[in-house]
Amino acid sequence: MPGHLHSLLCVGLFCLSLCRAEYTHPRLPRALKPLSYNLKIVSHLHGPKKFTFEGEVHIQMVTRFETDNVTLHAGNITIHESQNKLIALDGNDTAFELDGTGEVPELQYYMLFLTAKLVPDVVYELRLAFSGDIIEGGDGYYWNKYQDRENDTRYLTATQFQPTLARDVFPCFDEPQLKANFTITLGHDKAYHSLSNMPVKQITPHPELHKYVWTEFQESVPMPTYLVAFSVNDFDHTTTVKSDSGFEFRSWARHDRNSTTLRAMVYGNVIGFKVLQILEKLFGINYALPKMDQMAVPNYAGAMEHWGLVTYQESRIFSTAETTVSERHAIAEMVAHEMAHQWFGNLVTAKWWSDVWLNEGFASYIGCYALQELMPAHEPCEHTIVASLNTIFSTDANNNSRSFARSVMDGEEISATFDEFSYGKGGIVLRMLHHFLGTDTFKAGMRDYLQRFAYGNAGRKDLWAAFTRVAEENKNLPDNFSVATIMNTWTRQPGYPLINVTRNYNDGTANVTQQRFLQDQQEDTRQDCWWIPLSFTTSKRLDFMDTVPRHWFQCPSESDSVKDTNTDSDVLNIPLQISDKQWAIFNLRISGLYKVNYDRHNWELIVDTLNSEHYNKIHALNRGQLLDDSLNLAWVGYIGYDVALPLVKYLRRELEYSPWLMAMSNLQKLTHIMRRTVHYPSFRGLAQLITTPIYKHLGGLKDKKGLMLKQKMLKTQLVAWACANRVDRCIKDAIDLFLRWRSVNDPEKHNPIPLDMRSTVYCTAIAEGDEINWYFLWRRYSSPTDHHSRGMLLSALACTQRPWVALKFLDFIMRPNGVMPDEDVSAAVEAMTNQDVGFHIAKAYLMERFAGKLPKSRKTIINFTHLLIAVTRNIHTKSEAQSLAILIRNHMPEIQSEELVYKLRQAVSSMVGNVKWRARNAKKAASVLRKVMRLQEAEEGIRVDKYGG
Ligand SMILES: [Zn+2]
C-alpha cells in the first residue's frame, strides 16, 4: 500500500475541478479518522413509504493531517445535500463553508470539498442526511417476511454489512481499520421492537410520526462499520440468562404462538452461552459487551458475528426432532465459530480484508477448541479437524489453488477472500502453530495479542510478533527462529509440502527432502519451500503424543540472521536410532499440514503392522494420515498401488472415526472411476471386505444405542458408502425401511426410518427400488416441510437410475424461473452426476441444451455452471474430456461470478487428473486388487475366481 494517499488533491489552482474527480485509489485517504457515529434511521415496513428508510448521521472525526476535502463511502443511497454540514468542535461549533461535492462511483466515494483546510488534531463533526430502499433478501439493509400460524404475513428488517455494504445504508468510512463508537437510534412503528449491537437505552414516542417510536441504544465500544447491526421485528426471545461475568444472553426467533421457533433455538442458545464463558476463561478477557443476542433470520443465508447481535440463517440454527446428528454438530460448530469472533474479528479486527483468514481461521479453530472443552467425551474437535484436513489436502493440491493471505483491493476480490482456505486452511495452520509451540505458549500468545490490540486492529505481523515474544520467553523455538518466517511460508503461498523420507538402513538415519504436493506434478515449475516442523516416532518409541518438533526443515533465508541452521542444503539428515526391522512415522497426529512419503521398505514395515493385531499401536489420526497419504501418493504415481491397496486392506479391522473418514473420500474417488471400467467387481470385492465389519459394528441401517457423537457421524457417512458397494444387507434393508415408510397412514408425520439413515435409505430406495418410490418421495418434496429434509429429498430424488425420470427431474431443477436456492441446485446436480445413469443423462443434457449461446437469465447461467462443474468433475475419458473442453471454452466468458469460474477451473483440473489416472493406473490397480483379493481368499479358504479377470 503506497503511503502518501493524502496528497491526492489539488496542488495548483487551475486544476481544481479536474483533480477533484481524480482520487481513484481503492483505499480511503488517511487524512481523517472517524471517532464516533451518531446514527438515526427511521424504517418503514408499511404504508406509502413501504420498505424505505431515511436517516441522519453525525460523524465526529479527527484530522490526522491537513486536508481540504472529506472523502468517505456512500453507496446505493441518496444524500440530501442541502442538509450537509461540517462543524469544527472547537468550543464555538463553527460551521465550515462547503464548496461542492463530488463522487467516484466505481469506488463508491462521496467527497465534500471545503473552501479552507482542516487543521491537524482538531475534531470535526460531519452531519449528513440520507435515504434509501430496504432491499428484499439478505444483504445490506434488507427486509424479509414470514407467515405466522394464522397465515398472516409478517415483516422484519435486518442488516448484513460484511464486507462493504454499510455504505449502502449510511455514509461512512467503510474500512475495517477505521473503528469508531456507534450510538444508534432506530425509528419504527411501535408494533415492532428493534435490536442492535448494544442494549436499549430508552424508548420514546416519535414527535412527528404517528404510532412511531424512537429506540435509542447505548453507545458501543469502538467497532468497524461492517459489524454494525440492527433489526426491526416482532420476534420472541428465550428467557434471558446472565453469566457470572455479567453479560446477558438470549436468542430470538420469529413469532410463533406455540413457541415452536423458540424451542428450536434452545440448542444454539445453550451452546452459545456456554462457549462465550469458556472463551472468557481461555483468553483471560471478558466478553466486551453487556449483552449478546442471537437471532434466527428466515430467508437469510449464512451466519454473521455482529458484535452483540449474531444473526443466523434460520434453517441452519433451528434444532428440532428432525435434526440429524451431523446437522446438530454443524449448529454447535457454527455457534462456537461466531462466539470466537467476538474476540478474533470484533475485539481485535484484521487491518484489511487480505487478512480475513486471521478472523476466520481463529474463529474456526478456537470455536472447535471451545467445543472440545464443552463436551470432551465426544471429541467434537476431531471431526472438525479431520474433515477440514481432508478438504484442504485435496483442494490445496490442485494446481489452481490460491494462497489465503493474498493482497486484495476491492469488490469481488474482497468477497472472494471468504473462501475455504481462509476458514479451513486458516484453522489448520493455526492448529499447526499450536502443536509446534505447545498449548501453554499458544494460549499465552493469543492472550498477548488480544490484550495488546483490544478495541483496535492488527495484521498477521502483529500476531506472529506476539507468538515470537512468548515463544522466546518460554524457549519453545530454537534461537533466532521467528514465527513470522515460519508462518509466512504457510500463509503466503498456495499448496502444502510433501516430505520424502528415505532411510539409510546401514547407519540408522533418514534423509528428508521437501517439494510441493500437487495432483498434477508435471505442471509445477515453482521452487516452493516451507518451514516444516518435523515430529516423528518409531515402532521402538511408540509415542504419538509429543508433537513438539524434534527437527525443523528450514528454507533458504532472505536475511543471514536465520542462517545458522542444522543444514544448509536441500536434504536434512535425521538420526532415527532404529533397526531395519522397525518403522518410522512422521507428522504425529497430522499436527503439520504436510504429506509424507517413505522408501519402500519403511512402507512395507508399516503395512505389515497395520495388517496385524497391533494396528492400533499406531495412533488413529496417523492411521488416517497413512491411508490418505498412501492413496494420494499412489494416485500421482509416487508409490505403487501394490503398497497403497494392501495398506487399505487393514481397514477390515478399523473401527475408528478418523481413519475411515480419511479413507472414504479417497476410495469414493476411485469408485467413481472404477465403476465405469470392467475392473469394478474386484474393487467392490475389496470395498465389501473392509466395510462389512464396521458396518455391522455400527449396527447397519438400524439405530444402535451407546454410540459416541463421532461414531454416529461416521455411521451416517459409512452407510452411504456401504450401500453404494452393496455391503451385507444394506440395499435390502434400505428398501425394506423405505417400504415401511410408504405403507404408513400419514407419511408426513410418521417416518420409521432412523433420522441419520434417511439420506442413504432414500437414495438407495430411489436407485434400486421401483418407480413408485420416486413418486412417493416427489410428493414429500412437493409438500411444505422444513428446509433440512427438503435438501435431502432433492438430493435423493437425483439418485434415480431411470433415464426418463432423471431427465424430467433435471428439467425441473434447471428451470430458469425456478426458485430453488443455489446450494440445493448444486447439491442435486452433484448427487445426480455421482450416479451412473444420472451422469450420462446430465452430460447429454449439457451438450444438447447449452451448445449455443446461454440465455441472459442469471439463474440459468448459475444453474448451468453448477451442472457443468458437477459433470466435469466426473469425466474420466479422453474423448469425453475433449468434447466438454469445447463447451467450457465457449461458455467461460458468460459466467459472471469469479467464484464459479474458480470452481470450474478446479473441476477441470480434477477432470484432467481423472483422465490421466484412468489411462495410466486403472489396469495396474485392478491387477493389484485381484492379487490382494486372491491372497485374502487363500487366507480364508474361499472360492478364488468370483472377482473375475
Ligand atoms: Zn466467521
Coordinates of C-alpha atoms in Angstrom, one line a residue, residues 220-731:
S220 CA -21.0 0.9 21.5
V221 CA -17.3 0.2 22.1
P222 CA -15.1 1.0 19.1
M223 CA -16.0 -1.2 16.2
P224 CA -15.7 -1.3 12.4
T225 CA -18.6 -0.4 10.2
Y226 CA -19.1 -4.0 8.9
L227 CA -20.1 -5.1 12.4
V228 CA -22.8 -2.6 12.8
A229 CA -26.2 -4.4 13.1
F230 CA -29.8 -3.6 13.7
S231 CA -33.1 -5.1 13.1
V232 CA -36.8 -4.1 13.4
N233 CA -39.0 -7.2 14.0
D234 CA -41.8 -8.7 16.1
F235 CA -39.7 -11.7 17.2
D236 CA -39.9 -13.6 20.5
H237 CA -37.0 -14.3 22.7
T238 CA -35.8 -17.0 25.1
T239 CA -35.5 -16.3 28.8
T240 CA -32.5 -14.0 29.4
V241 CA -29.7 -15.7 31.3
K242 CA -26.8 -13.8 33.0
S243 CA -23.2 -15.0 33.2
D244 CA -21.1 -14.7 36.3
S245 CA -19.0 -12.1 34.5
G246 CA -22.1 -10.0 33.9
F247 CA -23.3 -10.3 30.3
E248 CA -26.9 -11.2 29.4
F249 CA -27.6 -13.8 26.8
R250 CA -30.8 -14.7 24.9
S251 CA -31.9 -15.9 21.5
W252 CA -34.6 -14.5 19.1
A253 CA -36.8 -16.2 16.6
R254 CA -39.9 -15.2 14.5
H255 CA -43.1 -15.0 16.4
D256 CA -44.9 -18.3 16.9
R257 CA -47.9 -18.7 19.2
N258 CA -46.9 -22.2 20.2
S259 CA -43.2 -21.2 20.7
T260 CA -42.0 -23.9 18.3
T261 CA -39.4 -21.5 17.0
L262 CA -38.1 -20.7 20.4
R263 CA -37.8 -24.3 21.3
A264 CA -35.8 -24.8 18.1
M265 CA -33.4 -22.1 19.3
V266 CA -32.7 -23.7 22.6
Y267 CA -29.8 -25.9 21.5
G268 CA -28.0 -23.0 19.8
N269 CA -28.7 -20.8 22.8
V270 CA -27.2 -23.2 25.3
I271 CA -24.1 -23.8 23.2
G272 CA -23.6 -20.0 22.6
F273 CA -24.0 -19.1 26.3
K274 CA -21.6 -21.8 27.5
V275 CA -19.0 -21.2 24.8
L276 CA -18.9 -17.5 25.4
Q277 CA -18.0 -18.2 29.0
I278 CA -15.4 -20.8 28.1
L279 CA -13.7 -18.3 25.8
E280 CA -13.7 -15.7 28.5
K281 CA -11.6 -18.1 30.6
L282 CA -9.4 -19.2 27.7
F283 CA -8.5 -15.6 26.7
G284 CA -8.5 -14.1 30.2
I285 CA -10.6 -11.3 28.8
N286 CA -14.3 -10.9 29.5
Y287 CA -16.8 -10.6 26.6
A288 CA -16.7 -6.9 25.9
L289 CA -20.4 -6.0 25.7
P290 CA -23.2 -6.1 28.3
K291 CA -25.3 -8.5 26.2
M292 CA -25.4 -11.0 23.4
D293 CA -28.5 -11.6 21.3
Q294 CA -28.6 -14.4 18.8
M295 CA -31.2 -14.0 16.1
A296 CA -32.6 -16.7 13.6
V297 CA -33.5 -14.9 10.4
P298 CA -35.8 -16.5 7.9
N299 CA -34.8 -16.4 4.2
Y300 CA -31.2 -15.3 5.0
A301 CA -28.1 -17.2 4.1
G302 CA -25.2 -17.9 6.4
A303 CA -24.3 -16.6 9.8
M304 CA -22.7 -13.3 10.9
E305 CA -20.8 -12.4 14.0
H306 CA -22.2 -8.9 14.5
W307 CA -20.9 -7.8 17.9
G308 CA -23.7 -8.4 20.4
L309 CA -26.2 -9.4 17.7
V310 CA -25.2 -12.5 15.9
T311 CA -27.5 -13.4 13.0
Y312 CA -28.1 -17.0 11.7
Q313 CA -29.9 -18.5 8.8
E314 CA -33.0 -19.8 10.5
S315 CA -32.7 -23.3 8.8
R316 CA -29.1 -23.7 9.9
I317 CA -29.6 -22.7 13.6
F318 CA -33.0 -24.4 14.3
S319 CA -32.7 -27.7 16.0
T320 CA -35.8 -29.9 16.2
A321 CA -36.7 -33.6 16.5
E322 CA -35.9 -33.8 12.7
T323 CA -32.4 -32.5 13.0
T324 CA -29.7 -35.1 12.3
V325 CA -26.6 -35.7 14.4
S326 CA -24.4 -34.1 11.8
E327 CA -26.7 -31.1 11.5
R328 CA -26.7 -30.7 15.2
H329 CA -23.0 -30.8 15.3
A330 CA -22.9 -28.2 12.5
I331 CA -25.0 -25.9 14.7
A332 CA -22.6 -26.3 17.6
E333 CA -19.7 -25.6 15.3
M334 CA -21.3 -22.6 13.7
V335 CA -22.4 -21.0 17.0
A336 CA -18.9 -21.6 18.6
H337 CA -17.3 -20.0 15.5
E338 CA -19.4 -16.9 15.8
M339 CA -18.8 -16.7 19.5
A340 CA -15.0 -16.9 18.9
H341 CA -15.3 -14.0 16.5
Q342 CA -16.4 -11.8 19.4
W343 CA -12.6 -11.7 20.2
F344 CA -11.0 -12.6 16.9
G345 CA -12.6 -10.2 14.5
N346 CA -14.6 -8.0 16.8
L347 CA -12.3 -7.1 19.7
V348 CA -9.2 -7.3 17.5
T349 CA -10.1 -6.7 13.9
A350 CA -7.9 -7.5 10.9
K351 CA -6.5 -4.3 9.5
W352 CA -7.6 -5.1 6.0
W353 CA -9.5 -7.8 4.1
S354 CA -6.4 -9.5 2.9
D355 CA -6.1 -10.9 6.5
V356 CA -9.7 -12.1 6.7
W357 CA -8.2 -15.5 7.4
L358 CA -6.9 -14.2 10.8
N359 CA -10.6 -13.6 11.8
E360 CA -11.9 -16.8 10.1
G361 CA -9.0 -19.2 10.8
F362 CA -9.1 -18.3 14.5
A363 CA -12.9 -18.4 14.8
S364 CA -12.8 -21.9 13.2
Y365 CA -10.0 -23.3 15.3
I366 CA -10.8 -21.6 18.6
G367 CA -14.5 -22.4 18.1
C368 CA -13.7 -26.0 17.9
Y369 CA -11.3 -25.8 20.8
A370 CA -14.1 -24.4 22.9
L371 CA -16.5 -27.2 21.9
Q372 CA -13.8 -29.7 22.9
E373 CA -13.8 -28.1 26.4
L374 CA -17.6 -28.1 26.5
M375 CA -18.1 -31.8 25.6
P376 CA -14.7 -33.5 25.9
A377 CA -16.1 -37.1 26.0
H378 CA -17.5 -36.6 22.4
E379 CA -14.2 -35.3 20.9
P380 CA -16.2 -32.9 18.7
C381 CA -13.0 -31.2 17.5
E382 CA -11.6 -34.3 16.0
H383 CA -14.4 -34.3 13.4
T384 CA -13.9 -30.7 12.5
I385 CA -10.1 -31.1 12.1
V386 CA -10.2 -34.3 10.1
A387 CA -13.0 -33.0 7.9
S388 CA -11.0 -29.8 7.3
L389 CA -7.7 -31.6 6.7
N390 CA -9.5 -33.9 4.3
T391 CA -10.8 -30.9 2.3
I392 CA -7.6 -28.9 2.3
F393 CA -5.3 -31.9 1.5
S394 CA -7.5 -32.4 -1.6
T395 CA -8.3 -28.8 -2.8
D396 CA -4.9 -27.3 -2.0
A397 CA -3.2 -30.0 -4.1
N398 CA -4.9 -28.6 -7.1
N399 CA -2.7 -26.6 -9.4
N400 CA -5.2 -23.7 -9.3
S401 CA -5.4 -23.3 -5.6
R402 CA -4.6 -19.9 -4.1
S403 CA -2.8 -18.6 -1.1
F404 CA -5.2 -17.3 1.5
A405 CA -3.1 -14.3 2.7
R406 CA -3.1 -12.5 -0.6
S407 CA -3.4 -8.9 -1.4
V408 CA -6.9 -7.7 -2.3
M409 CA -8.3 -4.3 -3.1
D410 CA -12.0 -4.1 -3.6
G411 CA -15.3 -5.5 -4.7
E412 CA -15.3 -9.2 -5.7
E413 CA -11.7 -9.6 -4.6
I414 CA -12.7 -8.8 -1.0
S415 CA -15.7 -11.2 -1.1
A416 CA -13.6 -13.9 -2.6
T417 CA -11.3 -13.9 0.4
F418 CA -14.1 -15.6 2.4
D419 CA -13.2 -19.0 1.0
E420 CA -12.5 -22.5 2.2
F421 CA -8.8 -21.5 2.6
S422 CA -9.4 -18.6 4.9
Y423 CA -11.7 -20.8 7.1
G424 CA -10.3 -24.3 6.7
K425 CA -6.6 -23.8 5.9
G426 CA -6.5 -20.8 8.2
G427 CA -7.7 -23.0 11.1
I428 CA -5.3 -25.9 10.2
V429 CA -2.2 -23.7 10.1
L430 CA -3.1 -22.2 13.4
R431 CA -3.5 -25.7 14.8
M432 CA 0.0 -26.5 13.5
L433 CA 1.2 -23.4 15.3
H434 CA -0.5 -24.7 18.4
H435 CA 1.2 -28.0 18.1
F436 CA 4.7 -26.8 17.5
L437 CA 4.6 -24.1 20.2
G438 CA 2.8 -26.3 22.7
T439 CA -0.5 -25.4 24.5
D440 CA 0.8 -23.0 27.1
T441 CA 2.7 -20.9 24.7
F442 CA -0.1 -20.9 22.2
K443 CA -2.6 -19.7 24.8
A444 CA -0.1 -17.1 26.1
G445 CA 0.5 -15.8 22.6
M446 CA -3.2 -15.4 21.9
R447 CA -3.7 -13.6 25.2
D448 CA -0.8 -11.3 24.5
Y449 CA -2.1 -10.4 21.0
L450 CA -5.7 -9.9 22.2
Q451 CA -4.7 -7.7 25.1
R452 CA -2.3 -5.6 23.1
F453 CA -4.7 -4.9 20.3
A454 CA -8.0 -4.9 22.1
Y455 CA -10.5 -2.5 20.5
G456 CA -8.0 -1.9 17.7
N457 CA -6.7 -3.6 14.6
A458 CA -3.9 -5.9 13.9
G459 CA -2.3 -7.7 11.0
R460 CA -0.5 -11.0 10.7
K461 CA 2.8 -9.4 11.5
D462 CA 1.4 -8.3 14.9
L463 CA 0.2 -11.8 15.5
W464 CA 3.4 -13.5 14.7
A465 CA 5.3 -11.0 16.8
A466 CA 3.1 -11.8 19.8
F467 CA 3.8 -15.6 19.4
T468 CA 7.6 -15.0 18.8
R469 CA 7.8 -12.9 22.0
V470 CA 6.1 -15.6 24.1
A471 CA 8.0 -18.4 22.4
E472 CA 11.3 -16.7 23.2
E473 CA 10.3 -16.3 26.8
N474 CA 9.3 -19.9 27.1
K475 CA 12.1 -21.2 24.9
N476 CA 9.8 -23.1 22.6
L477 CA 11.7 -22.3 19.4
P478 CA 15.4 -22.6 18.6
D479 CA 17.3 -19.3 18.9
N480 CA 16.8 -16.9 16.0
F481 CA 13.7 -18.6 14.8
S482 CA 10.8 -16.2 14.1
V483 CA 7.2 -17.3 13.9
A484 CA 6.7 -14.9 11.1
T485 CA 9.4 -16.5 8.9
I486 CA 7.9 -20.0 9.6
M487 CA 4.2 -19.0 9.1
N488 CA 4.7 -16.8 6.1
T489 CA 5.7 -19.9 4.1
W490 CA 2.3 -21.5 5.0
T491 CA 0.1 -18.4 4.6
R492 CA 1.6 -16.5 1.6
Q493 CA 2.0 -19.3 -0.9
P494 CA -0.6 -21.8 -2.1
G495 CA -0.4 -25.5 -1.5
Y496 CA 1.4 -27.6 1.1
P497 CA 4.5 -29.8 1.1
L498 CA 5.2 -33.5 0.7
I499 CA 8.3 -34.7 2.6
N500 CA 10.2 -37.7 1.3
V501 CA 11.8 -39.8 4.0
T502 CA 14.5 -42.1 2.7
R503 CA 16.1 -44.3 5.3
N504 CA 19.7 -45.3 5.4
Y505 CA 19.4 -48.8 6.8
N506 CA 23.1 -49.0 7.4
D507 CA 23.5 -46.1 9.8
G508 CA 20.0 -45.8 11.2
T509 CA 19.4 -42.3 9.8
A510 CA 17.0 -40.8 7.3
N511 CA 17.3 -38.3 4.6
V512 CA 14.4 -35.9 4.3
T513 CA 13.6 -33.6 1.3
Q514 CA 10.6 -31.5 0.6
Q515 CA 8.6 -30.5 -2.5
R516 CA 5.1 -29.1 -3.2
F517 CA 2.5 -31.9 -3.3
L518 CA 0.4 -31.5 -6.5
Q519 CA -2.2 -33.7 -8.1
D520 CA -0.5 -32.9 -11.4
Q521 CA 3.1 -32.7 -10.5
Q522 CA 4.4 -32.0 -14.0
E523 CA 2.8 -28.6 -14.3
D524 CA 4.7 -27.2 -11.3
T525 CA 7.7 -25.2 -12.1
R526 CA 7.9 -23.1 -8.9
Q527 CA 10.6 -23.6 -6.3
D528 CA 8.3 -23.6 -3.2
C529 CA 9.7 -24.1 0.2
W530 CA 8.1 -24.4 3.6
W531 CA 9.5 -24.2 7.2
I532 CA 8.3 -27.6 8.3
P533 CA 8.1 -28.8 12.0
L534 CA 9.2 -32.4 11.8
S535 CA 7.8 -34.7 14.5
F536 CA 8.2 -38.4 14.3
T537 CA 8.1 -41.6 16.2
T538 CA 9.2 -45.2 15.6
S539 CA 8.0 -48.7 16.4
K540 CA 10.6 -48.6 19.2
R541 CA 9.3 -45.5 20.9
L542 CA 5.6 -45.5 20.0
D543 CA 5.0 -42.0 21.3
F544 CA 2.4 -40.2 19.2
M545 CA 1.5 -37.6 21.8
D546 CA 4.7 -35.4 21.7
T547 CA 4.1 -33.2 18.7
V548 CA 6.7 -30.6 19.6
P549 CA 9.1 -30.9 16.6
R550 CA 12.4 -32.6 17.0
H551 CA 13.7 -31.1 13.8
W552 CA 12.9 -28.2 11.5
F553 CA 13.0 -28.2 7.8
Q554 CA 14.2 -24.7 7.0
C555 CA 14.1 -22.7 3.9
P556 CA 16.9 -20.6 2.5
S557 CA 16.6 -17.3 4.2
E558 CA 16.5 -13.8 2.7
S559 CA 18.5 -12.4 5.6
D560 CA 21.5 -14.0 7.2
S561 CA 20.1 -13.9 10.7
V562 CA 18.3 -17.2 10.4
K563 CA 21.1 -18.9 8.5
D564 CA 22.7 -20.8 11.4
T565 CA 20.7 -24.0 10.6
N566 CA 21.5 -27.6 11.1
T567 CA 21.5 -27.9 7.4
D568 CA 22.1 -25.5 4.6
S569 CA 21.3 -27.9 1.8
D570 CA 18.0 -29.3 0.5
V571 CA 18.5 -32.6 2.3
L572 CA 18.0 -32.9 6.0
N573 CA 19.7 -35.9 7.7
I574 CA 17.9 -37.2 10.8
P575 CA 19.1 -39.9 13.2
L576 CA 16.2 -42.4 13.9
Q577 CA 18.1 -44.9 16.1
I578 CA 16.2 -47.9 15.0
S579 CA 17.0 -51.2 13.2
D580 CA 15.9 -52.2 9.7
K581 CA 13.0 -54.2 11.2
Q582 CA 11.5 -51.1 12.8
W583 CA 9.4 -48.4 11.1
A584 CA 9.4 -44.6 11.5
I585 CA 6.3 -42.5 11.1
F586 CA 6.5 -38.7 10.6
N587 CA 3.9 -35.9 11.3
L588 CA 2.4 -37.1 14.5
R589 CA -1.3 -36.8 14.7
I590 CA -1.2 -34.9 11.5
S591 CA -0.1 -31.9 13.5
G592 CA 1.6 -30.4 10.4
L593 CA -0.1 -29.7 7.1
Y594 CA 2.1 -32.0 5.0
K595 CA 2.1 -35.4 3.5
V596 CA 4.9 -38.0 3.9
N597 CA 6.4 -40.5 1.6
Y598 CA 8.8 -43.2 2.7
D599 CA 11.1 -45.6 0.9
R600 CA 9.5 -48.9 0.0
H601 CA 10.9 -50.9 2.9
N602 CA 9.6 -48.5 5.5
W603 CA 6.2 -48.5 3.8
E604 CA 6.2 -52.3 3.9
L605 CA 7.0 -52.4 7.6
I606 CA 4.1 -50.0 8.3
V607 CA 1.7 -52.0 6.1
D608 CA 2.7 -55.2 8.0
T609 CA 1.9 -53.6 11.4
L610 CA -1.4 -52.2 10.1
N611 CA -2.4 -55.6 8.9
S612 CA -1.6 -57.2 12.2
E613 CA -3.5 -57.3 15.5
H614 CA -1.2 -54.5 16.6
Y615 CA -2.5 -52.0 14.1
N616 CA -3.8 -49.7 16.9
K617 CA -0.3 -49.2 18.3
I618 CA -0.3 -46.5 15.6
H619 CA -2.4 -43.5 16.6
A620 CA -5.9 -43.3 14.9
L621 CA -5.1 -39.9 13.4
N622 CA -1.9 -41.3 11.9
R623 CA -3.7 -44.3 10.6
G624 CA -5.9 -41.8 8.8
Q625 CA -2.8 -40.0 7.6
L626 CA -1.2 -43.2 6.3
L627 CA -4.4 -44.0 4.3
D628 CA -4.7 -40.5 2.9
D629 CA -1.0 -40.2 2.1
S630 CA -0.6 -43.6 0.5
L631 CA -3.7 -43.3 -1.6
N632 CA -2.8 -39.9 -2.8
L633 CA 0.8 -40.8 -3.5
A634 CA -0.3 -43.8 -5.5
W635 CA -2.8 -41.6 -7.3
V636 CA 0.0 -39.3 -8.6
G637 CA 2.4 -42.3 -9.1
Y638 CA 5.0 -41.7 -6.3
I639 CA 4.3 -45.2 -4.9
G640 CA 2.6 -48.2 -6.5
Y641 CA -0.9 -49.5 -5.7
D642 CA 0.9 -52.6 -4.6
V643 CA 1.8 -50.5 -1.4
A644 CA -1.4 -48.5 -1.1
L645 CA -4.1 -51.2 -1.6
P646 CA -2.6 -53.8 0.8
L647 CA -2.5 -50.9 3.3
V648 CA -6.1 -50.1 2.7
K649 CA -6.9 -53.8 3.4
Y650 CA -6.1 -53.3 7.1
L651 CA -9.4 -51.3 7.3
R652 CA -11.2 -54.6 7.9
R653 CA -10.1 -54.2 11.5
E654 CA -10.6 -50.5 11.7
L655 CA -13.5 -49.2 13.9
E656 CA -12.3 -45.6 14.5
Y657 CA -13.7 -42.4 13.0
S658 CA -10.6 -40.6 11.6
P659 CA -9.1 -43.4 9.5
W660 CA -12.4 -44.1 7.9
L661 CA -13.2 -40.5 7.2
M662 CA -9.8 -40.1 5.5
A663 CA -10.2 -43.3 3.6
M664 CA -13.7 -42.9 2.3
S665 CA -13.2 -39.7 0.3
N666 CA -10.2 -41.3 -1.4
L667 CA -11.9 -44.6 -2.0
Q668 CA -15.0 -42.8 -3.4
K669 CA -12.9 -41.0 -5.9
L670 CA -11.6 -44.4 -7.1
T671 CA -15.1 -46.0 -7.0
H672 CA -16.4 -43.3 -9.4
I673 CA -13.7 -44.2 -12.0
M674 CA -13.6 -48.0 -11.4
R675 CA -17.4 -48.3 -11.7
R676 CA -17.2 -47.4 -15.4
T677 CA -14.5 -49.9 -16.1
V678 CA -14.5 -53.7 -16.4
H679 CA -12.4 -53.9 -13.2
Y680 CA -15.1 -52.8 -10.9
P681 CA -16.0 -56.2 -9.4
S682 CA -12.5 -56.6 -7.9
F683 CA -12.7 -53.1 -6.5
R684 CA -16.1 -53.8 -5.0
G685 CA -14.7 -57.0 -3.5
L686 CA -12.2 -55.1 -1.5
A687 CA -14.8 -52.4 -0.5
Q688 CA -17.0 -55.2 0.8
L689 CA -14.2 -56.9 2.6
I690 CA -13.1 -53.8 4.5
T691 CA -16.5 -52.3 5.1
T692 CA -18.6 -55.2 6.3
P693 CA -17.1 -55.5 9.8
I694 CA -17.5 -51.8 10.7
Y695 CA -20.9 -51.7 9.0
K696 CA -22.1 -54.4 11.3
H697 CA -20.3 -52.9 14.3
L698 CA -22.2 -49.7 13.9
G699 CA -25.5 -51.5 13.6
G700 CA -26.1 -51.2 9.9
L701 CA -29.1 -49.1 9.0
K702 CA -30.7 -49.6 12.4
D703 CA -30.4 -47.4 15.4
K704 CA -27.7 -48.5 17.8
K705 CA -27.6 -47.4 21.4
G706 CA -24.5 -46.2 23.1
L707 CA -22.6 -44.7 20.1
M708 CA -20.5 -41.6 20.7
L709 CA -21.1 -38.5 18.7
K710 CA -18.2 -39.1 16.2
Q711 CA -19.3 -42.8 15.8
K712 CA -22.8 -41.6 14.9
M713 CA -21.4 -39.1 12.4
L714 CA -19.2 -41.8 10.9
K715 CA -22.1 -44.1 10.6
T716 CA -24.1 -41.6 8.6
Q717 CA -21.4 -41.4 6.0
L718 CA -20.3 -45.1 6.2
V719 CA -23.8 -46.5 5.4
A720 CA -23.9 -44.4 2.1
W721 CA -20.6 -45.9 1.1
A722 CA -21.7 -49.4 2.2
C723 CA -25.0 -49.3 0.2
A724 CA -23.2 -48.0 -2.8
N725 CA -20.9 -51.0 -2.7
R726 CA -23.7 -53.5 -1.8
V727 CA -22.2 -54.4 1.5
D728 CA -24.0 -57.0 3.6
R729 CA -27.8 -56.4 3.5
C730 CA -27.5 -52.7 3.1
I731 CA -29.7 -52.4 -0.1

